[in-house]
Amino acid sequence: NLELFILSYLQGRHADAEVQYRTELEATKRAQGEEHPDVGVSLNHLATSLQAQGKHEEAEKCAKQAVYI
């Protein structure tokens, strides 16, 4: 549930949020297809979590994918 993901992020539990956002991303891809706008939203959530953890290269990659979609 997206609200729980956001709560994890806001509480500073970025590693937990990352796992949850990755799960969300894969589920969205399966349900909507790789190019659906919701996949872009999921990628953006993941990028935000990665950025907060200092995983800048991976965050940038996700953010670029999100913009492409």
Short mmCIF file of the N, C-alpha and C atoms (twelve columns), coordinates in Angstrom:
data_MODEL
# 
_entry.id   MODEL 
# 
loop_
_atom_site.group_PDB 
_atom_site.id 
_atom_site.type_symbol 
_atom_site.label_atom_id 
_atom_site.label_alt_id 
_atom_site.label_comp_id 
_atom_site.label_asym_id 
_atom_site.label_seq_id 
_atom_site.Cartn_x 
_atom_site.Cartn_y 
_atom_site.Cartn_z 
_atom_site.pdbx_PDB_model_num 
ATOM 1   N N  . ASN A 1  0.851  -1.171 0.000   1 
ATOM 2   C CA . ASN A 1  0.000  0.000  0.000   1 
ATOM 3   C C  . ASN A 1  0.900  1.238  0.000   1 
ATOM 4   N N  . LEU A 2  0.619  2.126  -0.902  1 
ATOM 5   C CA . LEU A 2  1.470  3.295  -1.128  1 
ATOM 6   C C  . LEU A 2  1.616  4.153  0.126   1 
ATOM 7   N N  . GLU A 3  0.579  4.275  0.926   1 
ATOM 8   C CA . GLU A 3  0.655  5.087  2.127   1 
ATOM 9   C C  . GLU A 3  1.716  4.544  3.094   1 
ATOM 10  N N  . LEU A 4  1.824  3.223  3.194   1 
ATOM 11  C CA . LEU A 4  2.839  2.627  4.070   1 
ATOM 12  C C  . LEU A 4  4.240  2.878  3.530   1 
ATOM 13  N N  . PHE A 5  4.389  2.856  2.208   1 
ATOM 14  C CA . PHE A 5  5.685  3.135  1.599   1 
ATOM 15  C C  . PHE A 5  6.117  4.562  1.943   1 
ATOM 16  N N  . ILE A 6  5.199  5.482  1.770   1 
ATOM 17  C CA . ILE A 6  5.491  6.891  2.042   1 
ATOM 18  C C  . ILE A 6  5.805  7.084  3.521   1 
ATOM 19  N N  . LEU A 7  5.072  6.412  4.378   1 
ATOM 20  C CA . LEU A 7  5.318  6.514  5.820   1 
ATOM 21  C C  . LEU A 7  6.729  6.025  6.156   1 
ATOM 22  N N  . SER A 8  7.146  4.906  5.567   1 
ATOM 23  C CA . SER A 8  8.509  4.409  5.785   1 
ATOM 24  C C  . SER A 8  9.528  5.454  5.369   1 
ATOM 25  N N  . TYR A 9  9.301  6.055  4.221   1 
ATOM 26  C CA . TYR A 9  10.224 7.073  3.716   1 
ATOM 27  C C  . TYR A 9  10.272 8.270  4.664   1 
ATOM 28  N N  . LEU A 10 9.112  8.752  5.066   1 
ATOM 29  C CA . LEU A 10 9.051  9.940  5.920   1 
ATOM 30  C C  . LEU A 10 9.655  9.684  7.297   1 
ATOM 31  N N  . GLN A 11 9.623  8.445  7.745   1 
ATOM 32  C CA . GLN A 11 10.203 8.096  9.033   1 
ATOM 33  C C  . GLN A 11 11.711 7.868  8.928   1 
ATOM 34  N N  . GLY A 12 12.251 8.054  7.727   1 
ATOM 35  C CA . GLY A 12 13.688 7.886  7.551   1 
ATOM 36  C C  . GLY A 12 14.114 6.453  7.335   1 
ATOM 37  N N  . ARG A 13 13.168 5.570  7.146   1 
ATOM 38  C CA . ARG A 13 13.484 4.159  6.903   1 
ATOM 39  C C  . ARG A 13 13.605 3.947  5.386   1 
ATOM 40  N N  . HIS A 14 14.619 4.569  4.817   1 
ATOM 41  C CA . HIS A 14 14.773 4.605  3.367   1 
ATOM 42  C C  . HIS A 14 15.060 3.235  2.761   1 
ATOM 43  N N  . ALA A 15 15.810 2.400  3.459   1 
ATOM 44  C CA . ALA A 15 16.083 1.057  2.941   1 
ATOM 45  C C  . ALA A 15 14.796 0.243  2.885   1 
ATOM 46  N N  . ASP A 16 13.944 0.379  3.912   1 
ATOM 47  C CA . ASP A 16 12.649 -0.304 3.891   1 
ATOM 48  C C  . ASP A 16 11.789 0.229  2.758   1 
ATOM 49  N N  . ALA A 17 11.786 1.543  2.601   1 
ATOM 50  C CA . ALA A 17 11.002 2.157  1.532   1 
ATOM 51  C C  . ALA A 17 11.493 1.682  0.171   1 
ATOM 52  N N  . GLU A 18 12.823 1.553  0.024   1 
ATOM 53  C CA . GLU A 18 13.368 1.093  -1.259  1 
ATOM 54  C C  . GLU A 18 12.824 -0.288 -1.615  1 
ATOM 55  N N  . VAL A 19 12.842 -1.203 -0.663  1 
ATOM 56  C CA . VAL A 19 12.331 -2.554 -0.913  1 
ATOM 57  C C  . VAL A 19 10.865 -2.489 -1.321  1 
ATOM 58  N N  . GLN A 20 10.100 -1.691 -0.609  1 
ATOM 59  C CA . GLN A 20 8.675  -1.568 -0.899  1 
ATOM 60  C C  . GLN A 20 8.443  -0.930 -2.272  1 
ATOM 61  N N  . TYR A 21 9.234  0.090  -2.613  1 
ATOM 62  C CA . TYR A 21 9.081  0.737  -3.911  1 
ATOM 63  C C  . TYR A 21 9.486  -0.189 -5.053  1 
ATOM 64  N N  . ARG A 22 10.500 -1.018 -4.839  1 
ATOM 65  C CA . ARG A 22 10.879 -1.992 -5.867  1 
ATOM 66  C C  . ARG A 22 9.756  -2.999 -6.097  1 
ATOM 67  N N  . THR A 23 9.124  -3.429 -5.012  1 
ATOM 68  C CA . THR A 23 7.995  -4.352 -5.119  1 
ATOM 69  C C  . THR A 23 6.839  -3.690 -5.869  1 
ATOM 70  N N  . GLU A 24 6.567  -2.445 -5.522  1 
ATOM 71  C CA . GLU A 24 5.518  -1.673 -6.200  1 
ATOM 72  C C  . GLU A 24 5.812  -1.558 -7.693  1 
ATOM 73  N N  . LEU A 25 7.064  -1.263 -8.024  1 
ATOM 74  C CA . LEU A 25 7.460  -1.097 -9.422  1 
ATOM 75  C C  . LEU A 25 7.226  -2.377 -10.210 1 
ATOM 76  N N  . GLU A 26 7.663  -3.499 -9.689  1 
ATOM 77  C CA . GLU A 26 7.498  -4.773 -10.404 1 
ATOM 78  C C  . GLU A 26 6.025  -5.144 -10.551 1 
ATOM 79  N N  . ALA A 27 5.242  -4.917 -9.516  1 
ATOM 80  C CA . ALA A 27 3.807  -5.209 -9.587  1 
ATOM 81  C C  . ALA A 27 3.117  -4.321 -10.616 1 
ATOM 82  N N  . THR A 28 3.510  -3.067 -10.667 1 
ATOM 83  C CA . THR A 28 2.922  -2.131 -11.630 1 
ATOM 84  C C  . THR A 28 3.287  -2.527 -13.051 1 
ATOM 85  N N  . LYS A 29 4.539  -2.913 -13.270 1 
ATOM 86  C CA . LYS A 29 4.952  -3.360 -14.606 1 
ATOM 87  C C  . LYS A 29 4.135  -4.566 -15.050 1 
ATOM 88  N N  . ARG A 30 3.946  -5.537 -14.130 1 
ATOM 89  C CA . ARG A 30 3.171  -6.737 -14.482 1 
ATOM 90  C C  . ARG A 30 1.715  -6.396 -14.791 1 
ATOM 91  N N  . ALA A 31 1.144  -5.512 -13.994 1 
ATOM 92  C CA . ALA A 31 -0.282 -5.193 -14.138 1 
ATOM 93  C C  . ALA A 31 -0.572 -4.241 -15.291 1 
ATOM 94  N N  . GLN A 32 0.321  -3.258 -15.515 1 
ATOM 95  C CA . GLN A 32 0.033  -2.186 -16.458 1 
ATOM 96  C C  . GLN A 32 0.862  -2.244 -17.738 1 
ATOM 97  N N  . GLY A 33 1.987  -2.936 -17.700 1 
ATOM 98  C CA . GLY A 33 2.896  -2.936 -18.839 1 
ATOM 99  C C  . GLY A 33 4.036  -1.961 -18.600 1 
ATOM 100 N N  . GLU A 34 5.152  -2.230 -19.257 1 
ATOM 101 C CA . GLU A 34 6.400  -1.478 -19.041 1 
ATOM 102 C C  . GLU A 34 6.296  0.023  -19.335 1 
ATOM 103 N N  . GLU A 35 5.436  0.414  -20.246 1 
ATOM 104 C CA . GLU A 35 5.390  1.812  -20.696 1 
ATOM 105 C C  . GLU A 35 4.220  2.608  -20.108 1 
ATOM 106 N N  . HIS A 36 3.508  2.034  -19.169 1 
ATOM 107 C CA . HIS A 36 2.359  2.733  -18.577 1 
ATOM 108 C C  . HIS A 36 2.852  3.884  -17.693 1 
ATOM 109 N N  . PRO A 37 2.152  5.009  -17.688 1 
ATOM 110 C CA . PRO A 37 2.559  6.148  -16.856 1 
ATOM 111 C C  . PRO A 37 2.714  5.808  -15.369 1 
ATOM 112 N N  . ASP A 38 1.949  4.850  -14.872 1 
ATOM 113 C CA . ASP A 38 2.089  4.456  -13.468 1 
ATOM 114 C C  . ASP A 38 3.467  3.852  -13.183 1 
ATOM 115 N N  . VAL A 39 4.083  3.242  -14.191 1 
ATOM 116 C CA . VAL A 39 5.445  2.728  -14.037 1 
ATOM 117 C C  . VAL A 39 6.394  3.911  -13.817 1 
ATOM 118 N N  . GLY A 40 6.165  4.989  -14.535 1 
ATOM 119 C CA . GLY A 40 6.975  6.193  -14.341 1 
ATOM 120 C C  . GLY A 40 6.840  6.742  -12.934 1 
ATOM 121 N N  . VAL A 41 5.646  6.732  -12.399 1 
ATOM 122 C CA . VAL A 41 5.416  7.198  -11.028 1 
ATOM 123 C C  . VAL A 41 6.170  6.297  -10.052 1 
ATOM 124 N N  . SER A 42 6.080  4.982  -10.264 1 
ATOM 125 C CA . SER A 42 6.784  4.035  -9.395  1 
ATOM 126 C C  . SER A 42 8.293  4.239  -9.469  1 
ATOM 127 N N  . LEU A 43 8.810  4.459  -10.661 1 
ATOM 128 C CA . LEU A 43 10.242 4.715  -10.827 1 
ATOM 129 C C  . LEU A 43 10.655 5.987  -10.096 1 
ATOM 130 N N  . ASN A 44 9.811  6.994  -10.138 1 
ATOM 131 C CA . ASN A 44 10.104 8.241  -9.438  1 
ATOM 132 C C  . ASN A 44 10.147 8.026  -7.926  1 
ATOM 133 N N  . HIS A 45 9.209  7.245  -7.399  1 
ATOM 134 C CA . HIS A 45 9.219  6.930  -5.967  1 
ATOM 135 C C  . HIS A 45 10.525 6.232  -5.596  1 
ATOM 136 N N  . LEU A 46 10.908 5.249  -6.400  1 
ATOM 137 C CA . LEU A 46 12.136 4.512  -6.139  1 
ATOM 138 C C  . LEU A 46 13.350 5.441  -6.218  1 
ATOM 139 N N  . ALA A 47 13.373 6.305  -7.202  1 
ATOM 140 C CA . ALA A 47 14.493 7.240  -7.350  1 
ATOM 141 C C  . ALA A 47 14.627 8.141  -6.133  1 
ATOM 142 N N  . THR A 48 13.533 8.596  -5.596  1 
ATOM 143 C CA . THR A 48 13.551 9.455  -4.412  1 
ATOM 144 C C  . THR A 48 14.144 8.716  -3.215  1 
ATOM 145 N N  . SER A 49 13.740 7.470  -3.045  1 
ATOM 146 C CA . SER A 49 14.267 6.666  -1.951  1 
ATOM 147 C C  . SER A 49 15.760 6.404  -2.121  1 
ATOM 148 N N  . LEU A 50 16.172 6.075  -3.329  1 
ATOM 149 C CA . LEU A 50 17.581 5.827  -3.606  1 
ATOM 150 C C  . LEU A 50 18.417 7.074  -3.359  1 
ATOM 151 N N  . GLN A 51 17.912 8.213  -3.787  1 
ATOM 152 C CA . GLN A 51 18.617 9.484  -3.583  1 
ATOM 153 C C  . GLN A 51 18.837 9.747  -2.094  1 
ATOM 154 N N  . ALA A 52 17.814 9.473  -1.302  1 
ATOM 155 C CA . ALA A 52 17.906 9.700  0.142   1 
ATOM 156 C C  . ALA A 52 18.958 8.809  0.799   1 
ATOM 157 N N  . GLN A 53 19.264 7.689  0.165   1 
ATOM 158 C CA . GLN A 53 20.268 6.759  0.689   1 
ATOM 159 C C  . GLN A 53 21.661 7.015  0.117   1 
ATOM 160 N N  . GLY A 54 21.767 8.015  -0.740  1 
ATOM 161 C CA . GLY A 54 23.051 8.325  -1.343  1 
ATOM 162 C C  . GLY A 54 23.406 7.453  -2.533  1 
ATOM 163 N N  . LYS A 55 22.439 6.728  -3.048  1 
ATOM 164 C CA . LYS A 55 22.647 5.862  -4.219  1 
ATOM 165 C C  . LYS A 55 22.342 6.679  -5.478  1 
ATOM 166 N N  . HIS A 56 23.188 7.669  -5.716  1 
ATOM 167 C CA . HIS A 56 22.907 8.688  -6.715  1 
ATOM 168 C C  . HIS A 56 22.877 8.165  -8.152  1 
ATOM 169 N N  . GLU A 57 23.782 7.288  -8.510  1 
ATOM 170 C CA . GLU A 57 23.799 6.787  -9.890  1 
ATOM 171 C C  . GLU A 57 22.538 5.999  -10.211 1 
ATOM 172 N N  . GLU A 58 22.148 5.116  -9.301  1 
ATOM 173 C CA . GLU A 58 20.940 4.331  -9.526  1 
ATOM 174 C C  . GLU A 58 19.698 5.218  -9.496  1 
ATOM 175 N N  . ALA A 59 19.693 6.213  -8.604  1 
ATOM 176 C CA . ALA A 59 18.564 7.143  -8.533  1 
ATOM 177 C C  . ALA A 59 18.423 7.908  -9.843  1 
ATOM 178 N N  . GLU A 60 19.561 8.345  -10.383 1 
ATOM 179 C CA . GLU A 60 19.525 9.079  -11.647 1 
ATOM 180 C C  . GLU A 60 18.988 8.202  -12.777 1 
ATOM 181 N N  . LYS A 61 19.408 6.965  -12.808 1 
ATOM 182 C CA . LYS A 61 18.934 6.033  -13.839 1 
ATOM 183 C C  . LYS A 61 17.412 5.859  -13.756 1 
ATOM 184 N N  . CYS A 62 16.906 5.665  -12.554 1 
ATOM 185 C CA . CYS A 62 15.456 5.508  -12.369 1 
ATOM 186 C C  . CYS A 62 14.717 6.784  -12.759 1 
ATOM 187 N N  . ALA A 63 15.257 7.921  -12.364 1 
ATOM 188 C CA . ALA A 63 14.610 9.198  -12.679 1 
ATOM 189 C C  . ALA A 63 14.567 9.425  -14.205 1 
ATOM 190 N N  . LYS A 64 15.640 9.080  -14.884 1 
ATOM 191 C CA . LYS A 64 15.649 9.231  -16.341 1 
ATOM 192 C C  . LYS A 64 14.639 8.308  -17.005 1 
ATOM 193 N N  . GLN A 65 14.529 7.084  -16.511 1 
ATOM 194 C CA . GLN A 65 13.532 6.154  -17.041 1 
ATOM 195 C C  . GLN A 65 12.129 6.700  -16.819 1 
ATOM 196 N N  . ALA A 66 11.902 7.275  -15.637 1 
ATOM 197 C CA . ALA A 66 10.580 7.819  -15.323 1 
ATOM 198 C C  . ALA A 66 10.208 8.947  -16.281 1 
ATOM 199 N N  . VAL A 67 11.151 9.802  -16.576 1 
ATOM 200 C CA . VAL A 67 10.896 10.922 -17.501 1 
ATOM 201 C C  . VAL A 67 10.612 10.397 -18.908 1 
ATOM 202 N N  . TYR A 68 11.340 9.374  -19.303 1 
ATOM 203 C CA . TYR A 68 11.155 8.790  -20.641 1 
ATOM 204 C C  . TYR A 68 9.739  8.283  -20.825 1 
ATOM 205 N N  . ILE A 69 9.199  7.649  -19.781 1 
ATOM 206 C CA . ILE A 69 7.850  7.084  -19.865 1 
ATOM 207 C C  . ILE A 69 6.838  8.203  -19.863 1 
# 
